[in-house]
Coordinates of N, CA and C in Angstrom, one line a residue:
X182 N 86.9 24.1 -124.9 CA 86.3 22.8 -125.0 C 84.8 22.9 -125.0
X183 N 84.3 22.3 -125.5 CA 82.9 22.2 -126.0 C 82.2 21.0 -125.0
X184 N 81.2 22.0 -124.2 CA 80.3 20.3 -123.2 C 79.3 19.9 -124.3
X185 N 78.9 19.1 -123.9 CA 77.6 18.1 -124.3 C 76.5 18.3 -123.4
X186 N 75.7 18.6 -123.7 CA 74.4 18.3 -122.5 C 73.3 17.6 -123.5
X187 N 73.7 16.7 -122.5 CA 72.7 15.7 -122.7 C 70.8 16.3 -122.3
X188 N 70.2 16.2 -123.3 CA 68.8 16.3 -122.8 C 67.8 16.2 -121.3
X189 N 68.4 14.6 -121.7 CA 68.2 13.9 -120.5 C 68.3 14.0 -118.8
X190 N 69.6 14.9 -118.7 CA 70.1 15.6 -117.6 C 69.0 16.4 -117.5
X191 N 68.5 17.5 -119.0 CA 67.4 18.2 -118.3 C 66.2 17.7 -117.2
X192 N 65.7 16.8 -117.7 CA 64.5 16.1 -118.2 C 64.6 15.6 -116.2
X193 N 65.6 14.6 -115.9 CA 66.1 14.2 -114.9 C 66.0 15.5 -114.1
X194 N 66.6 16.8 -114.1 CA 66.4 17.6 -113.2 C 65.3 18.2 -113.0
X195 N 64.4 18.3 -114.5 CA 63.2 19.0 -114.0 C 62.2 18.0 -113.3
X196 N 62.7 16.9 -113.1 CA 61.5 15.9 -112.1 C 62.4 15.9 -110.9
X197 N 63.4 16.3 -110.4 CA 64.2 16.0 -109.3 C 62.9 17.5 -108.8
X198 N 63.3 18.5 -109.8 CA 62.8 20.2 -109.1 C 61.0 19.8 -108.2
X199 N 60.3 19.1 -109.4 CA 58.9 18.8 -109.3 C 59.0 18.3 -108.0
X200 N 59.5 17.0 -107.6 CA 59.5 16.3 -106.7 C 60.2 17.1 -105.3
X201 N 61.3 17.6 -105.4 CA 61.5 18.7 -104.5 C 60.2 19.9 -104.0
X202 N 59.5 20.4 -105.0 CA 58.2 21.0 -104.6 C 57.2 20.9 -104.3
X203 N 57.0 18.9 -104.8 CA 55.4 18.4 -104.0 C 55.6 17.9 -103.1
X204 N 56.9 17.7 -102.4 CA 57.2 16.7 -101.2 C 57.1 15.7 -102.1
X205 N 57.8 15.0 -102.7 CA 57.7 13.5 -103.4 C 58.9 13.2 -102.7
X206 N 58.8 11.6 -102.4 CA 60.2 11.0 -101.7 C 60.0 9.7 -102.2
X207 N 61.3 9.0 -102.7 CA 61.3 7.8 -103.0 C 60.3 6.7 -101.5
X208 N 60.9 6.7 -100.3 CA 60.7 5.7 -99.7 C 59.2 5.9 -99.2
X209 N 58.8 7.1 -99.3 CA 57.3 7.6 -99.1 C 56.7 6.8 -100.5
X210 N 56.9 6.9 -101.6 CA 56.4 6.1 -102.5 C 56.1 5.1 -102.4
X211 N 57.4 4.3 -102.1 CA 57.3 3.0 -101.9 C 57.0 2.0 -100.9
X212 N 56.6 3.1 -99.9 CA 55.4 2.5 -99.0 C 54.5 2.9 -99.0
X213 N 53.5 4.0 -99.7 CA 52.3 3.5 -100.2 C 52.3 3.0 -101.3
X214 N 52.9 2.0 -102.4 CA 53.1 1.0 -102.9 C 52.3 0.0 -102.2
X215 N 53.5 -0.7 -100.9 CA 53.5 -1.7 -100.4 C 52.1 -1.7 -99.4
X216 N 51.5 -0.1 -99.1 CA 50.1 -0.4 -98.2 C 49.3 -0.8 -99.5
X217 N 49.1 -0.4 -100.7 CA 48.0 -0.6 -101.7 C 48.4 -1.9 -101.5
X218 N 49.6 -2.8 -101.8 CA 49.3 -3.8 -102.4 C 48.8 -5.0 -101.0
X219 N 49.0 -4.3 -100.0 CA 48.8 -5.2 -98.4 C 47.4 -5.1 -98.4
X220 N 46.5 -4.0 -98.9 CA 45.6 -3.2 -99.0 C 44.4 -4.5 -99.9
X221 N 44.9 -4.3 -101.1 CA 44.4 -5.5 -102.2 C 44.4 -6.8 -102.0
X222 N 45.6 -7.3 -101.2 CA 45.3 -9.1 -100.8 C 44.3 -8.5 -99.6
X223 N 44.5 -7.9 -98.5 CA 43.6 -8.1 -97.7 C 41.8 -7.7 -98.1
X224 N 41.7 -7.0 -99.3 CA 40.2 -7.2 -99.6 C 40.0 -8.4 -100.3
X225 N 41.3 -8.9 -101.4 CA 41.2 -10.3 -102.0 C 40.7 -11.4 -101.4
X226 N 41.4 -11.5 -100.1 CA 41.2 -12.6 -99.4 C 39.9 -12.5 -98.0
X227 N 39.5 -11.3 -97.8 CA 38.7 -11.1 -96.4 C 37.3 -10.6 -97.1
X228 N 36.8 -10.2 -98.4 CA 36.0 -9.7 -99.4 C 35.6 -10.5 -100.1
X229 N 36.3 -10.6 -101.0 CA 35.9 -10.6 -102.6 C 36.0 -12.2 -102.2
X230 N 36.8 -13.1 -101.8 CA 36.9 -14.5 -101.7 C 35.1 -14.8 -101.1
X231 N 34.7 -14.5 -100.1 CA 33.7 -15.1 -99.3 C 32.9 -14.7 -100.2
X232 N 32.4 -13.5 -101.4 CA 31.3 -13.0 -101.8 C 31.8 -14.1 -103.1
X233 N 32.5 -14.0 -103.4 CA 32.8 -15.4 -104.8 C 32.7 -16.8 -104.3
X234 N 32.8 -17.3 -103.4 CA 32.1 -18.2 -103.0 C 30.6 -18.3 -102.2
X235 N 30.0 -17.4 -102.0 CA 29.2 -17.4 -101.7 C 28.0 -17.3 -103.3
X236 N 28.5 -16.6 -104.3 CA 27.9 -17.0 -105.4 C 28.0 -18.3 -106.3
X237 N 28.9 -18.7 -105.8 CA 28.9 -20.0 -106.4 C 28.1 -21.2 -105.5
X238 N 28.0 -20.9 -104.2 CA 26.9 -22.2 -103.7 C 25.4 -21.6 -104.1
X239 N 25.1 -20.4 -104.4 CA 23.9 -20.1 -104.7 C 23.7 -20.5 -106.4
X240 N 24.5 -20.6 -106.6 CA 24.4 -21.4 -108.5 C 24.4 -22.8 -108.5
X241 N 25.0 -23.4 -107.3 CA 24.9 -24.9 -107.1 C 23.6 -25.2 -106.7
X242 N 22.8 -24.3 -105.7 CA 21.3 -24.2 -105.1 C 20.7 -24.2 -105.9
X243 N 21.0 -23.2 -107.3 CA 19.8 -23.0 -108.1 C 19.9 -24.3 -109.4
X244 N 21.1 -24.3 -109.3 CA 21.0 -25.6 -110.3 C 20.3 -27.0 -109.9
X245 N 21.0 -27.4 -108.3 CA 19.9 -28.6 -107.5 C 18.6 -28.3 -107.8
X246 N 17.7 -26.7 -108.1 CA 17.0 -26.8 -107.6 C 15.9 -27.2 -109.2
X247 N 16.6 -26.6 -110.2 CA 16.1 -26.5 -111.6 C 15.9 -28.3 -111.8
X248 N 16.9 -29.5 -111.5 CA 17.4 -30.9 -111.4 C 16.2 -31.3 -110.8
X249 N 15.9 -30.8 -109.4 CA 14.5 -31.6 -108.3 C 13.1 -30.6 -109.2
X250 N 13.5 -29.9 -109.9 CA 11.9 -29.4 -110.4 C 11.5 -30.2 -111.6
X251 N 12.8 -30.5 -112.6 CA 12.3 -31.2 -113.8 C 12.1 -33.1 -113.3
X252 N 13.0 -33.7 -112.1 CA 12.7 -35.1 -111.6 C 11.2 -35.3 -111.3
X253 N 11.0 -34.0 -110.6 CA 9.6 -33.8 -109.3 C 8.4 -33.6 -110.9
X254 N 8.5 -33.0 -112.2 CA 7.6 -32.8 -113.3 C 7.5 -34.7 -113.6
X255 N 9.0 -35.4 -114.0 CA 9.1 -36.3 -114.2 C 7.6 -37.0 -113.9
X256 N 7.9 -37.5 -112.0 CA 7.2 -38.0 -111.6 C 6.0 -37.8 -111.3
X257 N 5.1 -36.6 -111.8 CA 3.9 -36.5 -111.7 C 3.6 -36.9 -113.1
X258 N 4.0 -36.4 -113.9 CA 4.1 -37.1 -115.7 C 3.7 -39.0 -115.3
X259 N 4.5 -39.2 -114.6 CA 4.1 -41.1 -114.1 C 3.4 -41.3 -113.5
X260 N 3.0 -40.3 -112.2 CA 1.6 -40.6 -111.9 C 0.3 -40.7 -112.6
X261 N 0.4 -39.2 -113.6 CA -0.8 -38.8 -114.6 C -1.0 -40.6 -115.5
X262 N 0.1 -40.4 -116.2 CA -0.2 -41.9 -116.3 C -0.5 -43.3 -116.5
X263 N 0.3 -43.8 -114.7 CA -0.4 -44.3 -113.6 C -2.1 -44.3 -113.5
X264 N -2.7 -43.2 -113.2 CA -3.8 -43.0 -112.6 C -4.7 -43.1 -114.3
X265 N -4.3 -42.9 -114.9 CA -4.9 -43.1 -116.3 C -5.1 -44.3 -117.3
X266 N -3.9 -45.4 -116.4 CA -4.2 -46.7 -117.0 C -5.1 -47.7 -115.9
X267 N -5.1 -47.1 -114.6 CA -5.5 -47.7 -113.5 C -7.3 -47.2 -114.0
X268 N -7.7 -46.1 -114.5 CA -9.4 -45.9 -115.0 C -9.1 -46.6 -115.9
X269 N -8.7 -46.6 -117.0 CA -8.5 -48.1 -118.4 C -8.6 -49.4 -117.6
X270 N -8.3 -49.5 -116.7 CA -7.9 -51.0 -116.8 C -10.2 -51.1 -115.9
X271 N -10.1 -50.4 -115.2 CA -11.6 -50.3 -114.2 C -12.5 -50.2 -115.4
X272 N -12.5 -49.5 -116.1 CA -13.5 -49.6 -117.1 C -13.4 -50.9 -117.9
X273 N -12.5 -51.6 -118.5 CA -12.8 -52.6 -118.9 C -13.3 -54.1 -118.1
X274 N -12.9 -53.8 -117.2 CA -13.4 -54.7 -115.9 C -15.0 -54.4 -115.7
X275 N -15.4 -53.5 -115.8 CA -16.4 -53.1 -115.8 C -17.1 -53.5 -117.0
X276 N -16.6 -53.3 -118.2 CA -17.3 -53.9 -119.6 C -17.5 -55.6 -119.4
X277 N -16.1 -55.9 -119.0 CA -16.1 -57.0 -118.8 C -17.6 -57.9 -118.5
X278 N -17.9 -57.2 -116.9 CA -19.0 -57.5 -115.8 C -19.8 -57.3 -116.6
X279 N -19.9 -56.3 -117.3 CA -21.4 -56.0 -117.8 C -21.7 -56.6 -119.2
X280 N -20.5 -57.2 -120.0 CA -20.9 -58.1 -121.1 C -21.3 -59.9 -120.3
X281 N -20.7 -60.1 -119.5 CA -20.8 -61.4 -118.7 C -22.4 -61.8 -118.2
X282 N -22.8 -60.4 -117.7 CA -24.0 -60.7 -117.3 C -25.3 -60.9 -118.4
X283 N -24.9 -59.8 -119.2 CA -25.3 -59.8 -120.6 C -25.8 -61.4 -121.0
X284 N -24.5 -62.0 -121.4 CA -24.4 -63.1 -121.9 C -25.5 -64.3 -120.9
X285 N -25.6 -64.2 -119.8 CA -25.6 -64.8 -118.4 C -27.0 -64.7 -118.7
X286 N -27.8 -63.6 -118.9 CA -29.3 -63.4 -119.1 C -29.9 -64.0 -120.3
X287 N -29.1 -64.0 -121.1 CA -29.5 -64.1 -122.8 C -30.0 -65.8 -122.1
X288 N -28.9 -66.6 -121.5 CA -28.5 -68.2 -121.7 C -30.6 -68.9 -120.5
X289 N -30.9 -67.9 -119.7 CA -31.9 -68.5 -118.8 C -33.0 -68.5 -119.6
X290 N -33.6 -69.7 -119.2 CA -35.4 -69.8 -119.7 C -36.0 -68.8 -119.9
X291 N -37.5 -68.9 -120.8 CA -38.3 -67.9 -120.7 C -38.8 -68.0 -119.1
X292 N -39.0 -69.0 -118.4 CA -40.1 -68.9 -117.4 C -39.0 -68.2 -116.8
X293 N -37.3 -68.2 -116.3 CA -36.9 -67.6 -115.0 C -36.4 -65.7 -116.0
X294 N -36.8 -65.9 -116.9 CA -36.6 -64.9 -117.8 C -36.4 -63.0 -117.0
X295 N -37.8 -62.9 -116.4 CA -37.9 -62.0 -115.9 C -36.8 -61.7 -114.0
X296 N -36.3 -63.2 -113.9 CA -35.3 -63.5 -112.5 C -34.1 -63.1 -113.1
X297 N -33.7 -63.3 -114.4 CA -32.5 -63.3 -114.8 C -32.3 -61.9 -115.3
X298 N -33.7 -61.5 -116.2 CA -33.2 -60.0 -116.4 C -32.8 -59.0 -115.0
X299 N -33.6 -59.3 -113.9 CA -33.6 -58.4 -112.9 C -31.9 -58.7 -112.2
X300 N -31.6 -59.9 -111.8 CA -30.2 -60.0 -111.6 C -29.5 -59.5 -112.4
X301 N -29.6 -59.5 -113.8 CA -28.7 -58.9 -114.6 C -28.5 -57.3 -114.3
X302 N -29.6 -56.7 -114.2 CA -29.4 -55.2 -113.9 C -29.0 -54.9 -112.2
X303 N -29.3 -56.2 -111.7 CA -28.8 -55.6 -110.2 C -27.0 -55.9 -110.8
X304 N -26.6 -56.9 -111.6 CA -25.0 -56.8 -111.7 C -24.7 -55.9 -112.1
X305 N -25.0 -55.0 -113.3 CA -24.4 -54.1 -114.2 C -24.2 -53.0 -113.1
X306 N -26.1 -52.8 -112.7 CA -25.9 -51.5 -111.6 C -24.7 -51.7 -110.5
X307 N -24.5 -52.9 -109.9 CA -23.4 -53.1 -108.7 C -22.0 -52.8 -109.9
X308 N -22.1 -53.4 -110.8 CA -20.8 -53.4 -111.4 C -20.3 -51.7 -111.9
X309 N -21.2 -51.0 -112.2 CA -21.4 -49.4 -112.4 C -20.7 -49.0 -110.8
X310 N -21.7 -49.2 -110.2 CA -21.5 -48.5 -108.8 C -20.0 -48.3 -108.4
X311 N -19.5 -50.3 -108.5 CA -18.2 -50.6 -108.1 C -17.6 -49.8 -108.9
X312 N -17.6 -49.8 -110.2 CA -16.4 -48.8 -110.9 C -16.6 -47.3 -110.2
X313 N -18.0 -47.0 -110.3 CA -17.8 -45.2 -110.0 C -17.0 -45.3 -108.5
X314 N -17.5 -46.2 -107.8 CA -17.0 -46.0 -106.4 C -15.2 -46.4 -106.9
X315 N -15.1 -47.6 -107.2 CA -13.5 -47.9 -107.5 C -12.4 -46.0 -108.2
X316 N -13.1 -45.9 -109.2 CA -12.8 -44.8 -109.8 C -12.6 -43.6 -109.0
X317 N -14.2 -43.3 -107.7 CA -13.8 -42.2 -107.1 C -12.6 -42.5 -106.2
X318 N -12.6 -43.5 -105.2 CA -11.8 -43.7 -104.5 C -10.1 -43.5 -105.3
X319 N -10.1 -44.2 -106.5 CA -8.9 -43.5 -107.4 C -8.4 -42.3 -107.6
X320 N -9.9 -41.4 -108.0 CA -9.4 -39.8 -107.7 C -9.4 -39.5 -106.8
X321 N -9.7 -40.0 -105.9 CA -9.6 -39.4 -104.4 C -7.9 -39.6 -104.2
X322 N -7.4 -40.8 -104.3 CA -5.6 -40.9 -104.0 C -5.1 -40.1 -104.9
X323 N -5.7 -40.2 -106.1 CA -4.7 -39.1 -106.7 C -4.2 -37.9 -106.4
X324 N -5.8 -37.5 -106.2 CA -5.8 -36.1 -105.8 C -4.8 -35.9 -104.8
X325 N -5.0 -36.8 -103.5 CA -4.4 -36.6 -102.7 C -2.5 -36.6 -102.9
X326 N -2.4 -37.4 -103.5 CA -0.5 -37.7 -104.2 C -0.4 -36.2 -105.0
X327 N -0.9 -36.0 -105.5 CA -0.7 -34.7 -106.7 C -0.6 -33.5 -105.5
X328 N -1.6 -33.5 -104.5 CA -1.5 -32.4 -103.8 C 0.0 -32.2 -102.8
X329 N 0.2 -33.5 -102.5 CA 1.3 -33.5 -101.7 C 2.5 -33.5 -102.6
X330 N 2.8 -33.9 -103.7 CA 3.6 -33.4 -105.0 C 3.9 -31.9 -105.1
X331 N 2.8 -31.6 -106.0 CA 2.5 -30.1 -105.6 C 3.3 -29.2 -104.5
X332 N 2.9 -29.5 -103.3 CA 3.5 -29.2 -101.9 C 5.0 -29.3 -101.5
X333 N 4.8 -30.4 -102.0 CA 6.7 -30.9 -102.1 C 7.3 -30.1 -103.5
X334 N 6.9 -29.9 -104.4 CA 7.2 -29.1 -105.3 C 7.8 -27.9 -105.2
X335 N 6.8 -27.2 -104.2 CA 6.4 -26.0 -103.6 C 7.6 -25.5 -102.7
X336 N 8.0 -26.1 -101.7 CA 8.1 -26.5 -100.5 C 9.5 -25.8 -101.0
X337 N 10.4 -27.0 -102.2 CA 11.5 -27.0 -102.4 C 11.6 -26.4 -103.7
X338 N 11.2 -26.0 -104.6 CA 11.2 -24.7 -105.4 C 11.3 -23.6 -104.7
X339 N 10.4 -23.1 -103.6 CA 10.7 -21.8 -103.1 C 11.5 -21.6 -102.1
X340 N 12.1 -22.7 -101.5 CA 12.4 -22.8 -100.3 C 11.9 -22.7 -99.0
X341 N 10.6 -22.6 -99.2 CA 10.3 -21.8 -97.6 C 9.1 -23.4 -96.7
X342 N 8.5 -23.1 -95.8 CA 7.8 -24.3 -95.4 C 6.6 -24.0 -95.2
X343 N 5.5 -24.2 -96.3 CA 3.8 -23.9 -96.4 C 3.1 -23.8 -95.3
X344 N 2.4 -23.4 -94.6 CA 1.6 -23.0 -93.6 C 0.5 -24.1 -94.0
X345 N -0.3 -24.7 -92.9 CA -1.6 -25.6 -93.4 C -2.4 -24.4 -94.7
X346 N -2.9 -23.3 -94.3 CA -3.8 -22.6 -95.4 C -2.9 -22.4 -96.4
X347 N -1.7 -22.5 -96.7 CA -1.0 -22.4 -98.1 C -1.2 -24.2 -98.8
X348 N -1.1 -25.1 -97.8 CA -1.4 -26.5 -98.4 C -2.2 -26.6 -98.5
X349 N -3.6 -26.0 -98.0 CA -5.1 -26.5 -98.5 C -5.3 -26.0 -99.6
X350 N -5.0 -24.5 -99.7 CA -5.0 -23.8 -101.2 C -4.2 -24.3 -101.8
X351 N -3.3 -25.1 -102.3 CA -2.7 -25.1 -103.0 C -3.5 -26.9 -103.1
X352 N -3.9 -27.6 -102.4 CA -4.2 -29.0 -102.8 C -5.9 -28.2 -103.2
X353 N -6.4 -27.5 -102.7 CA -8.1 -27.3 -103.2 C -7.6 -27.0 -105.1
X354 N -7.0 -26.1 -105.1 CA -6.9 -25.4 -106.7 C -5.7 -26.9 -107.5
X355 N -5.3 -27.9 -107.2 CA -4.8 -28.8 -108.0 C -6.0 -29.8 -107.9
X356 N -6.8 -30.0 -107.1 CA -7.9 -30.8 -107.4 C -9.0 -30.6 -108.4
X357 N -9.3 -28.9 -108.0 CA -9.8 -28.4 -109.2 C -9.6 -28.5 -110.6
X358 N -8.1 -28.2 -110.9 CA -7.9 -29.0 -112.5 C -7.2 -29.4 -112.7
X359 N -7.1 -31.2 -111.5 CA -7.3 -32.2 -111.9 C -8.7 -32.8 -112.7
X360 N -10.0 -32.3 -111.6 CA -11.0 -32.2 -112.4 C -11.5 -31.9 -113.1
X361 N -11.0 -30.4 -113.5 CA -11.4 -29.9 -115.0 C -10.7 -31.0 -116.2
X362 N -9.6 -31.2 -115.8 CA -9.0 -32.6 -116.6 C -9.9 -33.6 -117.5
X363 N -10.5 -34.1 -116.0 CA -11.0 -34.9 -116.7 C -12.5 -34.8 -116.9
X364 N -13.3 -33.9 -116.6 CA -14.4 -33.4 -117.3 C -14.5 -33.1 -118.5

């Protein structure tokens, strides 16, 4: 009678022989199986969870933070302005005073002629003064709002909390060009 041998039988015994000579054992396998895979949730869940969520509140941080830098540009954009129709409006108040008196001098006698011109230039001069003083007192708030902007800018862009000599430096050099501005 004629056997058959199956290949396979080989193939089957030469991994039975291997495994007999490296110490391989099924239930030895399949418990380090079961430690890799105990292994993998326990970094999944005690690792990799806290470090993936901790990157994602730092993307929520930086995104709040990009939101309060373009609001916080907003509102100095409406201060600038602000502060720029508040000199518009002082200067014409000023033209105003100083066409009024104008008018005011033209209208008096020759005899109080010389009374009227001198009133007239003490108004213009007061009406000058008042604007430059109205005006500085202007840049003086501004200044001071822009600096504290700035600060608050600062503050919450970098996160950290300015020292007095970081807020004087940082309000001295925005007042600076603010006034280069407007020189």
């Amino acid at each position: 009678m004629i056997t058959l041998q199956l290949p396979f039988a080989d193939i089957v015994d030469n991994f039975r022989d291997i495994g007999v000579k490296t110490g391989f054992t099924l239930p030895q396998f399949l418990a380090q199986c079961v430690a890799v895979t105990v292994l993998f949730l326990l970094l999944n869940k005690l690792a990799w969870a806290p470090v993936r969520k901790m990157l994602e509140e730092r993307r929520k941080i930086i995104a709040d933070s990009m939101a309060n830098a373009d609001k916080i540009k907003k509102e100095l954009s409406d201060a600038e302005s602000t502060r720029l129709s508040i000199i518009q409006k002082a200067n014409e108040q000023a033209n105003k005073i100083i066409a009024e008196a104008e008018k005011s001098a033209a209208a008096v006698t020759e005899q109080r002629a010389k009374e009227a011109s001198r009133q007239a230039e003490d108004i213009v001069k007061n009406a000058h003064e008042a604007a430059v003083l109205d005006r500085n007192r202007l840049m003086a708030e501004l200044k001071r709002q822009v600096g504290e902007l700035v600060i608050q800018t600062t503050q919450k862009v970098t996160g950290k909390v300015l020292t007095a000599d970081d807020q004087a430096r940082l309000n001295a050099e925005t007042v600076r060009q603010v006034e280069a501005r407007n020189n």
